[in-house]
Coordinates of C-alpha atoms in Angstrom, one line a residue:
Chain F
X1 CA 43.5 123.7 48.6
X2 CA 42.8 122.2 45.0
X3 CA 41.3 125.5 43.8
X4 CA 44.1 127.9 45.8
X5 CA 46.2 126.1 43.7
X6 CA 44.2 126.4 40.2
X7 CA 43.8 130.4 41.3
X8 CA 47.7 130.8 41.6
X9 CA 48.3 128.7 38.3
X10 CA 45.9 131.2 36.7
X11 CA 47.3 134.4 38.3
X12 CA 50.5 133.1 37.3
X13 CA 50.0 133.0 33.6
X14 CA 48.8 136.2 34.3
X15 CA 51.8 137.4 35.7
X16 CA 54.1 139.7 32.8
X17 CA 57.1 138.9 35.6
X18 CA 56.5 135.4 35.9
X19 CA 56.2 134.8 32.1
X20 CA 59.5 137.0 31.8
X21 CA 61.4 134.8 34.0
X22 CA 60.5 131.8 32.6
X23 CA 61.6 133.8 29.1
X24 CA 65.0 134.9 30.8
X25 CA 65.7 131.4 32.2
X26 CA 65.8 129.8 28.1
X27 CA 67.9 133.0 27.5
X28 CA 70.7 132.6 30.0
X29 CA 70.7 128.8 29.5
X30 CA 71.3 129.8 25.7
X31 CA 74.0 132.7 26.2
X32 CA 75.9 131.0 29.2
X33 CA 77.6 128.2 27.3
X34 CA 77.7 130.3 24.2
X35 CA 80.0 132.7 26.0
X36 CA 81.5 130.2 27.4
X37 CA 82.4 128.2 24.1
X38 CA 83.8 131.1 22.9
X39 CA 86.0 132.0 25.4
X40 CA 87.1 127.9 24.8
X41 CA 86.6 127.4 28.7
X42 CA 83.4 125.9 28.8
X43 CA 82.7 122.5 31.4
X44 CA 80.0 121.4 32.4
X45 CA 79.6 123.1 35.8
X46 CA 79.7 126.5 35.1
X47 CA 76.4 126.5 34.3
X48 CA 75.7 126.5 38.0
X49 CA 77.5 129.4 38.1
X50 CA 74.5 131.6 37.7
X51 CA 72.8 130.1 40.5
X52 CA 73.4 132.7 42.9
X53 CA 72.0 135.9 40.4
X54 CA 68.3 133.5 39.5
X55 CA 67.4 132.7 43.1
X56 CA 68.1 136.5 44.0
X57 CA 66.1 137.3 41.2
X58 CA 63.9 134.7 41.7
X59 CA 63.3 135.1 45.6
X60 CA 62.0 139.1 44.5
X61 CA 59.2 137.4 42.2
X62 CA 58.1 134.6 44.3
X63 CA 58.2 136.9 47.6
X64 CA 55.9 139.6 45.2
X65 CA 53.9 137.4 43.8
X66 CA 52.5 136.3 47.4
X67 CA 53.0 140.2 48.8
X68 CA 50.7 141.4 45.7
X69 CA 47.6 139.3 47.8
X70 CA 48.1 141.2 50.3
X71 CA 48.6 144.9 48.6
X72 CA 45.8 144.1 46.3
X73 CA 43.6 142.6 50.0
X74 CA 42.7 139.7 47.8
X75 CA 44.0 137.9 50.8
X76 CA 40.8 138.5 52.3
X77 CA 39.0 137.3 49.3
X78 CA 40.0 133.3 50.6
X79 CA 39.4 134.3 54.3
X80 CA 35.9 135.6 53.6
X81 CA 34.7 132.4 51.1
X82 CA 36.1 129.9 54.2
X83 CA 39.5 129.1 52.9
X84 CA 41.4 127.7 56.0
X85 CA 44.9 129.2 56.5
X86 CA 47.0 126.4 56.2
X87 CA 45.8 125.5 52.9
X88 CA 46.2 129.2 52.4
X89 CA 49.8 129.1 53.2
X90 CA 50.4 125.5 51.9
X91 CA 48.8 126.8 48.0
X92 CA 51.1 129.5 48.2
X93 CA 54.2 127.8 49.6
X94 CA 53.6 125.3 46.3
X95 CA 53.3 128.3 43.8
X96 CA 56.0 129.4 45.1
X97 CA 58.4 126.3 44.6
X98 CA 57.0 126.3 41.2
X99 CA 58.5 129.8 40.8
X100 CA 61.4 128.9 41.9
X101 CA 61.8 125.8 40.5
X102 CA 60.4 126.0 36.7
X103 CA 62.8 128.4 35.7
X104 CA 65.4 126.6 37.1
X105 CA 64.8 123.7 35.3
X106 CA 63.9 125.0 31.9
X107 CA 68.0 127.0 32.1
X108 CA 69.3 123.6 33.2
X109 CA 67.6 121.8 30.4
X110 CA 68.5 124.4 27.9
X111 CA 72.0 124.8 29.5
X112 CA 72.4 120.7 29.0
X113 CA 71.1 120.8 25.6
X114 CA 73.8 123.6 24.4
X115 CA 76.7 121.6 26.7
X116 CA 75.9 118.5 24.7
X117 CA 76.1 120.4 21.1
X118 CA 79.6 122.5 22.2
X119 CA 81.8 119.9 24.0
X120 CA 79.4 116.9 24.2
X121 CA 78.9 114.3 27.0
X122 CA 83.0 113.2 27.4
X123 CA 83.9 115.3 30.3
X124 CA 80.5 114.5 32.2
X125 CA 81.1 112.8 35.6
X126 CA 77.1 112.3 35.2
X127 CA 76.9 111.2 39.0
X128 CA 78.5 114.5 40.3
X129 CA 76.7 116.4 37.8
X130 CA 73.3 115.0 39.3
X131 CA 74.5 115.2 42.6
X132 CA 74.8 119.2 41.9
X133 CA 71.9 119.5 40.4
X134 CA 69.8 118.4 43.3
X135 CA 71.5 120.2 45.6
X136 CA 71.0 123.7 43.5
X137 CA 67.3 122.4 43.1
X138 CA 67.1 121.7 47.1
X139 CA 68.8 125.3 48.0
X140 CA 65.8 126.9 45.8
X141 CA 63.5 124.7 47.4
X142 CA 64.4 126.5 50.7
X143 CA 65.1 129.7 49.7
X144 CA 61.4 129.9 48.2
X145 CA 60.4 128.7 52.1
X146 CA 61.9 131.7 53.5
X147 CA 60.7 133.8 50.8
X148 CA 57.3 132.5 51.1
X149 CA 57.9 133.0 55.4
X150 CA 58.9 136.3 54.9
X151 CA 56.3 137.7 52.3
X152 CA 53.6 135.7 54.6
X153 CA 54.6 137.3 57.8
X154 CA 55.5 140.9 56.8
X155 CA 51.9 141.3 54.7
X156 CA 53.2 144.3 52.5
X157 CA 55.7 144.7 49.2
X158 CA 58.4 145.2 51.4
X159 CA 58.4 141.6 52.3
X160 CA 58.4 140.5 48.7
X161 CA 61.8 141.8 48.4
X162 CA 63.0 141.3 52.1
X163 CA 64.4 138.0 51.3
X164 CA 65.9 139.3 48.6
X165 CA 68.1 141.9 51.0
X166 CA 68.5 139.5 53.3
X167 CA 70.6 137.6 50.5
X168 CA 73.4 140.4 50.9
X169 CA 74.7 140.0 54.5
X170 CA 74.5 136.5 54.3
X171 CA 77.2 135.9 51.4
X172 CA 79.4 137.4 53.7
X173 CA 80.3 134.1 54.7
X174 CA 80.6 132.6 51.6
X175 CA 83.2 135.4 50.9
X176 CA 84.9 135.0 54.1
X177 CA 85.9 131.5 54.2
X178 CA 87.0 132.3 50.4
X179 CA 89.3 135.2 52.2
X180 CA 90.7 133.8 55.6
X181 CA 90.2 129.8 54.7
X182 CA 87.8 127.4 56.2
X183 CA 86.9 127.1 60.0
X184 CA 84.7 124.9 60.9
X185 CA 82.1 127.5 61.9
X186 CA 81.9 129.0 58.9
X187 CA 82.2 125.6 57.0
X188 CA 78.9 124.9 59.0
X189 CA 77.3 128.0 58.4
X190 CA 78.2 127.9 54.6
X191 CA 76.5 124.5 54.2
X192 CA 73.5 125.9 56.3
X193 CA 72.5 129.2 54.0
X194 CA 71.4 128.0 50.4
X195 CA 73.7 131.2 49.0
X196 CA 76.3 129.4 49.7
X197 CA 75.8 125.8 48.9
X198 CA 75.2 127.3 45.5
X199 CA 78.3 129.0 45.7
X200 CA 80.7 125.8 45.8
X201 CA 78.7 124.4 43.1
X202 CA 80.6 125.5 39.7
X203 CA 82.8 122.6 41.1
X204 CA 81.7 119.1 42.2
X205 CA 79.7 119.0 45.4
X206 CA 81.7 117.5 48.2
X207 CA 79.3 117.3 50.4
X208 CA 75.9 116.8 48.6
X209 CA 73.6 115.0 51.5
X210 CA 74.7 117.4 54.0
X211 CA 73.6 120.5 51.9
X212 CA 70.2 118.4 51.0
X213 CA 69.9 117.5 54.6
X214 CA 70.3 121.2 55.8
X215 CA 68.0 122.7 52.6
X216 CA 64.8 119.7 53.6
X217 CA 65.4 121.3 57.2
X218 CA 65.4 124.7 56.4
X219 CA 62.5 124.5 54.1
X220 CA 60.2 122.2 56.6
X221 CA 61.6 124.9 59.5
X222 CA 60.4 127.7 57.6
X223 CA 57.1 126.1 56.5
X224 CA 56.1 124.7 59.7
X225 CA 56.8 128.2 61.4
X226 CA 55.0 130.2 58.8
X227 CA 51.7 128.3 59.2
X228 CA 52.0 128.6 62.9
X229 CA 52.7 132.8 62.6
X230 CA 49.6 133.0 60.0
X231 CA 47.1 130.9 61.5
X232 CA 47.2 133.4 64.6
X233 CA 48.1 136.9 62.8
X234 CA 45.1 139.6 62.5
X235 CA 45.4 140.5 58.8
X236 CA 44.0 143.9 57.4
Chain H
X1 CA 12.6 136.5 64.6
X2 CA 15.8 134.7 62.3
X3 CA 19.1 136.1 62.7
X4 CA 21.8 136.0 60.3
X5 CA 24.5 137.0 62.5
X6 CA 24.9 137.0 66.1
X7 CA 27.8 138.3 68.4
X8 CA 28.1 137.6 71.6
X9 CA 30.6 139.8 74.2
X10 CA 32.8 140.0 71.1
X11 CA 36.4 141.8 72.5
X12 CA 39.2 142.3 70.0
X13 CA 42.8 143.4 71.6
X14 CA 45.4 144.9 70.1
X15 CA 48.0 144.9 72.5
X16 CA 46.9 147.5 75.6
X17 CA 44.2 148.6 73.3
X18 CA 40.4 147.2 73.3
X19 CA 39.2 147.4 69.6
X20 CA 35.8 145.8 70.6
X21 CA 34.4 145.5 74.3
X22 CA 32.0 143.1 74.7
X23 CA 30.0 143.7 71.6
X24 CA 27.0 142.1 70.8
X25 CA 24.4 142.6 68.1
X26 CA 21.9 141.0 65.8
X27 CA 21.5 141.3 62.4
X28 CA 17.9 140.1 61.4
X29 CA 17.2 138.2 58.2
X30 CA 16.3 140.2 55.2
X31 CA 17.3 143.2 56.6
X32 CA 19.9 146.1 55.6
X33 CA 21.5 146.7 58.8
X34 CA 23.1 149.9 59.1
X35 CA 26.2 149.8 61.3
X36 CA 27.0 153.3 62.6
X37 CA 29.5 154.9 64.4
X38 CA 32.2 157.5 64.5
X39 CA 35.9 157.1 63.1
X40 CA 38.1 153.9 65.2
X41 CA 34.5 153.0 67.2
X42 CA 35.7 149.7 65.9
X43 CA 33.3 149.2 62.8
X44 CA 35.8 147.7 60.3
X45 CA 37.2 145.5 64.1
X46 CA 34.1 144.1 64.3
X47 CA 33.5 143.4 60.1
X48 CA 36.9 141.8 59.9
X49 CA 36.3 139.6 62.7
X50 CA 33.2 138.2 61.4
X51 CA 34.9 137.9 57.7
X52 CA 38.0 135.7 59.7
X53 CA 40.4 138.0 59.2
X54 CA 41.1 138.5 62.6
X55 CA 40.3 136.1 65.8
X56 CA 38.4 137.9 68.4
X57 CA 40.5 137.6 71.7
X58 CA 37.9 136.8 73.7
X59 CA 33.7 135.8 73.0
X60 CA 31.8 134.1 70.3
X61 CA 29.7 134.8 67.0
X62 CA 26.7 132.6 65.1
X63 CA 26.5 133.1 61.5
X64 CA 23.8 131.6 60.2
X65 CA 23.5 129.4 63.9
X66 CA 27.0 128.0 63.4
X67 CA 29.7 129.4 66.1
X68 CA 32.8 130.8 64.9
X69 CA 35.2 128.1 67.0
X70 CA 33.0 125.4 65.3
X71 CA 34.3 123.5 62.1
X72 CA 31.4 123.9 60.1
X73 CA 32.2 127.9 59.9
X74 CA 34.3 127.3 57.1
X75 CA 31.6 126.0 55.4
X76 CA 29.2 128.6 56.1
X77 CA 31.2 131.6 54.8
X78 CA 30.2 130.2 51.6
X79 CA 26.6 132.1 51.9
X80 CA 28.8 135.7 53.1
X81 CA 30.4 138.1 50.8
X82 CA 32.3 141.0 51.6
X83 CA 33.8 144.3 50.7
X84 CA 36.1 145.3 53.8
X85 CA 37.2 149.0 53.3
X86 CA 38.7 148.7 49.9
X87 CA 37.2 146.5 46.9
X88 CA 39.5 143.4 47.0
X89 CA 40.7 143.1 43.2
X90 CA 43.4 142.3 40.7
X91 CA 44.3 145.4 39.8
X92 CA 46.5 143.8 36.4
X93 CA 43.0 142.2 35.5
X94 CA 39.8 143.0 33.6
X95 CA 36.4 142.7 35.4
X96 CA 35.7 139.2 33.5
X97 CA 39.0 137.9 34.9
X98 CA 38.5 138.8 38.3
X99 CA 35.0 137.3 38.8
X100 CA 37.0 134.8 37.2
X101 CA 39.1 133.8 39.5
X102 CA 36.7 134.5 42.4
X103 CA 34.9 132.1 41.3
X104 CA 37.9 129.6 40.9
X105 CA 39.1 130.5 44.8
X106 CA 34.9 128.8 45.4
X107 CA 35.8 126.3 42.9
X108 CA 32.2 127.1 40.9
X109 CA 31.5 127.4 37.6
X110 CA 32.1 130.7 36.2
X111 CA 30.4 131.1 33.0
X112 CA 27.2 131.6 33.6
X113 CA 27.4 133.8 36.5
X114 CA 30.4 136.3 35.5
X115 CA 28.1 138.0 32.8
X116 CA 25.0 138.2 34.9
X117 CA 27.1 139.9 37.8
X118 CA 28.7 142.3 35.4
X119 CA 25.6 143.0 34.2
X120 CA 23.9 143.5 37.9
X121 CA 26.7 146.4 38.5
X122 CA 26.9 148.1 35.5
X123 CA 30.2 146.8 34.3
X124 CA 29.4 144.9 31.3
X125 CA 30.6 146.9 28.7
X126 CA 34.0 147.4 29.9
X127 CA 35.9 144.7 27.9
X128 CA 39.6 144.6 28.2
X129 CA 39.7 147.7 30.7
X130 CA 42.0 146.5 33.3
X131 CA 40.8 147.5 37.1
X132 CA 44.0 149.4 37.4
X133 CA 41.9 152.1 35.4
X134 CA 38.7 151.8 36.8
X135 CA 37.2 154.5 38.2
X136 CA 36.8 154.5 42.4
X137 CA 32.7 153.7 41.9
X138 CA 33.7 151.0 39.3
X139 CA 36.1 149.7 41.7
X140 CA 33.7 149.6 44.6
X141 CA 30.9 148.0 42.1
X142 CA 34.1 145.6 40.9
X143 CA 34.3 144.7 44.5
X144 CA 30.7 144.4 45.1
X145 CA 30.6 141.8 41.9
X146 CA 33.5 139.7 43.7
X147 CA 31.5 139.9 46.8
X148 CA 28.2 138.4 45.3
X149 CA 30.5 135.9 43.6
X150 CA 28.8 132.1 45.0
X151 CA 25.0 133.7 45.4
X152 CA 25.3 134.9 48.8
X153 CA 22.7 135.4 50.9
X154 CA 24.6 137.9 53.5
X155 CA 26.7 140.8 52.2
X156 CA 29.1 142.5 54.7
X157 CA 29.9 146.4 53.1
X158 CA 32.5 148.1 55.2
X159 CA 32.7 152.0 54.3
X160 CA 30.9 151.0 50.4
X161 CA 30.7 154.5 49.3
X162 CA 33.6 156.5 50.8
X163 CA 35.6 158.8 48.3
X164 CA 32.6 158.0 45.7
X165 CA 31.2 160.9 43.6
X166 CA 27.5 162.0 44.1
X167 CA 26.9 159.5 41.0
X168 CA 28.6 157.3 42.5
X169 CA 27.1 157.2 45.8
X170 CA 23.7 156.8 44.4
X171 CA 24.6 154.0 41.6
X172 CA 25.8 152.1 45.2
X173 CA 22.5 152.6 47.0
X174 CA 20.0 151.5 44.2
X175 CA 22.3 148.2 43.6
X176 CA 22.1 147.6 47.3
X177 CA 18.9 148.0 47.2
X178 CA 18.4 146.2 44.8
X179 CA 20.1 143.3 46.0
X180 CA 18.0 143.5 49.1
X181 CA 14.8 143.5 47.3
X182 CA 15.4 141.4 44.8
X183 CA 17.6 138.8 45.9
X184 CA 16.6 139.4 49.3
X185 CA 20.4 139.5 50.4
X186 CA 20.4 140.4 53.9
X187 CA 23.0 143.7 54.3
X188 CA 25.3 144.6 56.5
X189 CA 26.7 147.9 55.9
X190 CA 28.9 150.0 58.0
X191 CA 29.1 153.6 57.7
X192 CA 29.4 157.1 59.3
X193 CA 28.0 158.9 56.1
X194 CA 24.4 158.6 58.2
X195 CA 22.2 160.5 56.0
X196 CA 22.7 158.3 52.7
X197 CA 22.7 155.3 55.5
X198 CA 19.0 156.3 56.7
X199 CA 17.6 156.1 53.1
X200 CA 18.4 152.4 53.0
X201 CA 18.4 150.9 56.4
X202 CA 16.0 148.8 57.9
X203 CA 17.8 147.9 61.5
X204 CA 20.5 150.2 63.0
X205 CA 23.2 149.5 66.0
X206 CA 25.0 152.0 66.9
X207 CA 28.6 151.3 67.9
X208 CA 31.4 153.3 70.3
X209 CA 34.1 152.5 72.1
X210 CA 33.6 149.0 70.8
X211 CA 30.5 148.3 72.2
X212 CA 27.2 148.5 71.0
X213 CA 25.3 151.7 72.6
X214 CA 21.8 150.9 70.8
X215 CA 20.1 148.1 68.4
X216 CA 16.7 149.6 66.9
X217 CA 14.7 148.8 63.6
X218 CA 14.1 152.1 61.4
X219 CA 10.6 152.3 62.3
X220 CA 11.7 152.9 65.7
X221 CA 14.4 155.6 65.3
X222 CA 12.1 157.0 62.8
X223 CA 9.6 157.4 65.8
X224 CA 12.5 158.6 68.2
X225 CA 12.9 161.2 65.7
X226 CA 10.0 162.3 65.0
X227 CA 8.7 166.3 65.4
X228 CA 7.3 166.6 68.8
X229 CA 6.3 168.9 71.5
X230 CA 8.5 168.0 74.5
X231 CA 7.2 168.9 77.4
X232 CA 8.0 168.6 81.1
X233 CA 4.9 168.5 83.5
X234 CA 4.5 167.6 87.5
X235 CA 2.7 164.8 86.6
X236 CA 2.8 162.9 83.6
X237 CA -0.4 160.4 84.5
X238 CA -2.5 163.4 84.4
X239 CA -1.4 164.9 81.0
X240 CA -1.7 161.3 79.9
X241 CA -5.7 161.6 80.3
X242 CA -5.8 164.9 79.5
X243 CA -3.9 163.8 75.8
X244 CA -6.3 160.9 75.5
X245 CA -9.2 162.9 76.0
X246 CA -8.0 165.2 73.2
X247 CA -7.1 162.4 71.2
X248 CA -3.6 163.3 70.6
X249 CA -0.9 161.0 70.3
X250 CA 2.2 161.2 72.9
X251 CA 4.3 158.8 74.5
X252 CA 5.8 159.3 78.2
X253 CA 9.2 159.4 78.3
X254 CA 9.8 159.6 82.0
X255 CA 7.8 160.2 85.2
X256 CA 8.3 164.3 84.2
X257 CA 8.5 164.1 80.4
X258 CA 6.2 163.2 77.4
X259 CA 6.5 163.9 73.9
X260 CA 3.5 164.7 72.0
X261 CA 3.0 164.4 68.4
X262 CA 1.0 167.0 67.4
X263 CA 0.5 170.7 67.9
X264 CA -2.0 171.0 70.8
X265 CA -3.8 174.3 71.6
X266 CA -1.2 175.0 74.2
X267 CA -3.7 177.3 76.1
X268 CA -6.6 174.7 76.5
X269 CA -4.1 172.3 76.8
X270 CA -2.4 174.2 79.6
X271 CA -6.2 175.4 81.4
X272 CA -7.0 171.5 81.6
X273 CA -3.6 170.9 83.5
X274 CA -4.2 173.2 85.6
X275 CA -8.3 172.7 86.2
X276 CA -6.0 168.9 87.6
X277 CA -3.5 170.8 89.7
X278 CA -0.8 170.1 87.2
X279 CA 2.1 172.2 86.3
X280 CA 3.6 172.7 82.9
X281 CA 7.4 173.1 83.7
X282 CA 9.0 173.4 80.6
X283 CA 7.9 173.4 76.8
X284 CA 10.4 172.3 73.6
X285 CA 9.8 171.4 70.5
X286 CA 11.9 168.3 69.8
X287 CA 13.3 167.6 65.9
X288 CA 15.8 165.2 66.0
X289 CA 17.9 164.2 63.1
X290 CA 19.3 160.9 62.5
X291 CA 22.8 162.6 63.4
X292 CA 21.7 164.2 66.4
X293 CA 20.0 161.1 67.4
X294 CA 23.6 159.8 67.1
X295 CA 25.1 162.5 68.7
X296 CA 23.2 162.1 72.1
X297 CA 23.8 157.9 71.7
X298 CA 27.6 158.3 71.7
X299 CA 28.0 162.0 73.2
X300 CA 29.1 164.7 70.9
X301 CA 33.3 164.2 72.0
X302 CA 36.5 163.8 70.0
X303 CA 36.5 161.0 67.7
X304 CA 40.3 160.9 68.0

């Protein structure tokens, strides 16, 4: 799996839309608390605020950047050579938390580094600010499980950007509870879907471990069913 | 004789629908083995079942001696290569980079090897080109480069010069040729283009319906073909002497039939039959072309 892994590091510095993410992610963690400082309304959880656009944006890159193997058939190029599947699916599965994940922390770290020069570290509750971040860390951790289940078991572009329209139906319940109050369906559901435990974040998580607990089950759900589908599918 | 691939009763299902019936076929060492057979016979089936792409549903495979539902297969893809329909590339990549990173998915050392292989298809000189704007032929040669990538010793071609140019076509054969010869890669190359296919062959099978109709080394489709004198006699024993007497070379096809290779004086030939009380029935002569040998294999029906 070592050398899977070394291919996707190399295909990913290869990548124009990969580099341009990590490129965006400095940007908004720059331009985020600079609008914010000048509208003088700036805390230290708005950043998380833009947590819902980068893991849409995010889920179409990862999901095409595993699709492309399978547009380009360079898929096959591992099957032929004797690459077993679930190292297959593991190396891409990693790649694509990486995805995920790197831009993610490179805007938090720039975020937190333009916080501390506007309004400084007095406000921080540094225990609820951690607690958030984990759990917006966790909730891309899934979502790049699903996108890496979905892009893995629909073999074509379209499944590079399925996730990605999936995204829309499902903040309907974020938006509902907002509208007609919490039931406790839809207060489970909301801390199920990673959409919408990132969006109660621009506040202090209430319920940090739940969300965790639910993101670790989705992604190991998701992973554990992905290999299963691929080890067994007839690929092109 | 050593065989680099074996199937045995090889079936592939797709639902309702039997890709591959109980296929089996040998492809000898050293060989370029011609796989023929007409549009959705179940060709590419067969090609991505041995590459792992797809599990047969039911029956086994040897490459190299080592069953497919043994451990060690893993292992043993290491000696294959393949181009399966189209070349398998980066298309955002030069020709350097995607050896490249072949040879990082084997976890080899590139260096040495990406030039020579560049070199081997005719692609040196393309620099920065990416494979985006390759043409189709440098493409398939692209692909065949990936293939070769790890020194295979068995080289799986599906379809290698569909869409390709007359150029083209012939820059193909003389590198697979040449791999044959030279590197003495065994070949496995599917096609139903059978004319360019019977100037580099060595073995043939014949495939339809996903089953294997016939398995026979050039030598002996080149004799089925052969121009002959078909003819149909009352006995066949008796123009048997008669041939041998004359010193001409036939071979009985049946207990009425014999083709003869040669053109006989048809009226001694036909006085000596008689002189033995046997009758000439029917006279053809028989020219059979590698496609019309096909043909009458696989019956001359739809491919749909």
């Amino acid at each position: 799996m070592n050398n899977l892994l070394k291919v996707n590091f190399s295909l990913m510095k290869y990548r124009f839309d990969v580099k341009c993410c990590m490129v965006m992610s400095v940007v908004l963690g720059i331009i985020y608390p600079v609008l914010g400082k000048l509208n003088d309304n700036l805390t230290w959880f708005d950043m998380f605020e833009m947590g819902i656009m980068m893991i849409m944006l995010l889920s179409a890159i990862g999901g095409l950047f595993i699709s492309r193997d399978y547009t380009n058939n360079t898929i096959r190029n591992k099957l032929t050579v004797g690459h077993k599947r679930n190292d297959i699916y593991l190396a891409n599965q990693i790649t694509d938390i990486l995805i995920f994940c790197l831009p993610v922390i490179i805007y938090i770290i720039t975020s937190v580094i333009c916080n501390i020069c506007f309004i400084g570290t007095k406000t921080l509750d540094i225990s609820a600010f951690t607690k958030n971040v984990t759990v917006y860390l966790f909730a891309h951790i899934a979502t790049s499980a699903i996108t890496t289940f979905v892009a893995m078991t629909v073999k074509s572009n379209a499944g590079g950007v399925l996730t990605l329209i999936l995204m829309y139906p499902t903040m309907i319940f974020s938006v509902l509870s907002q509208e007609f109050g919490e039931s406790k369906w839809l207060e489970i559901v909301n801390d199920i879907i990673p959409l919408s435990q990132l969006a109660v974040l621009m506040m202090p998580d209430k319920e940090p471990a739940v969300h965790i607990l639910y993101s670790v089950l989705i992604t190991i759900v998701f992973i554990l069913g992905g290999m299963a589908i691929f080890r067994r599918a007839d690929l092109k | 004789m050593d065989y680099v691939l074996k199937t045995n009763a090889i079936t592939k299902k797709y639902k309702d629908f039997k890709a591959l019936d109980g296929l089996t076929m040998n492809v000898p060492k050293g060989s370029i083995y011609g796989f023929v057979g007409r549009n959705g016979a179940g060709k590419t089936t067969l090609i991505r079942t041995v590459c792992g792409l797809q599990p047969p549903t039911d029956g086994t495979f040897e490459l190299y001696g080592v069953k497919n539902t043994d451990s060690a297969i893993s292992d043993t893809r290491k000696r294959m290569g393949a181009v399966v329909e189209t070349p398998s590339i980066y298309p955002y990549l030069t020709a350097k980079q995607n050896l490249e990173i072949q040879h990082e998915i084997m976890g080899i050392p590139s260096k040495k090897n990406t030039d020579a292989l560049l070199e081997l298809v005719g692609l040196k000189d393309t620099g920065k080109k990416k494979a985006k704007d390759f043409s189709l032929g440098m493409r398939q040669r692209l692909g065949i480069a990936v293939a070769l990538c790890g020194s295979p010793d068995f080289l799986v071609l599906d379809e290698p010069i569909n869409g390709l140019d007359p150029q083209g076509i012939i820059e193909v054969r003389e590198l697979i040729l040449k791999l044959n010869r030279e590197k003495n890669i065994t070949i496995l190359i599917s096609s139903h283009i059978l004319d360019e296919l019977s100037k580099i062959a060595t073995h043939y099978g014949f495939i339809n319906d996903g089953h294997i109709v016939r398995e026979m080394s050039a030598e002996e489709l080149e004799n089925e073909c052969r121009k002959c004198v078909r003819m149909k006699v009352t006995d066949t024993s008796v123009l048997a002497r008669i041939l041998d007497g004359m010193g001409i070379e036939y071979k009985i096809i049946d207990n009425e039939s014999a083709d003869v290779f040669a053109s006989p004086n048809i009226t001694k030939l036909a006085f000596k039959l008689w002189e033995e009380k046997c009758e000439i029935l029917y006279v053809s002569e028989h020219d059979e072309s590698l496609e019309s040998f096909f043909i009458s294999l696989v019956g001359g029906g739809s491919n749909e």
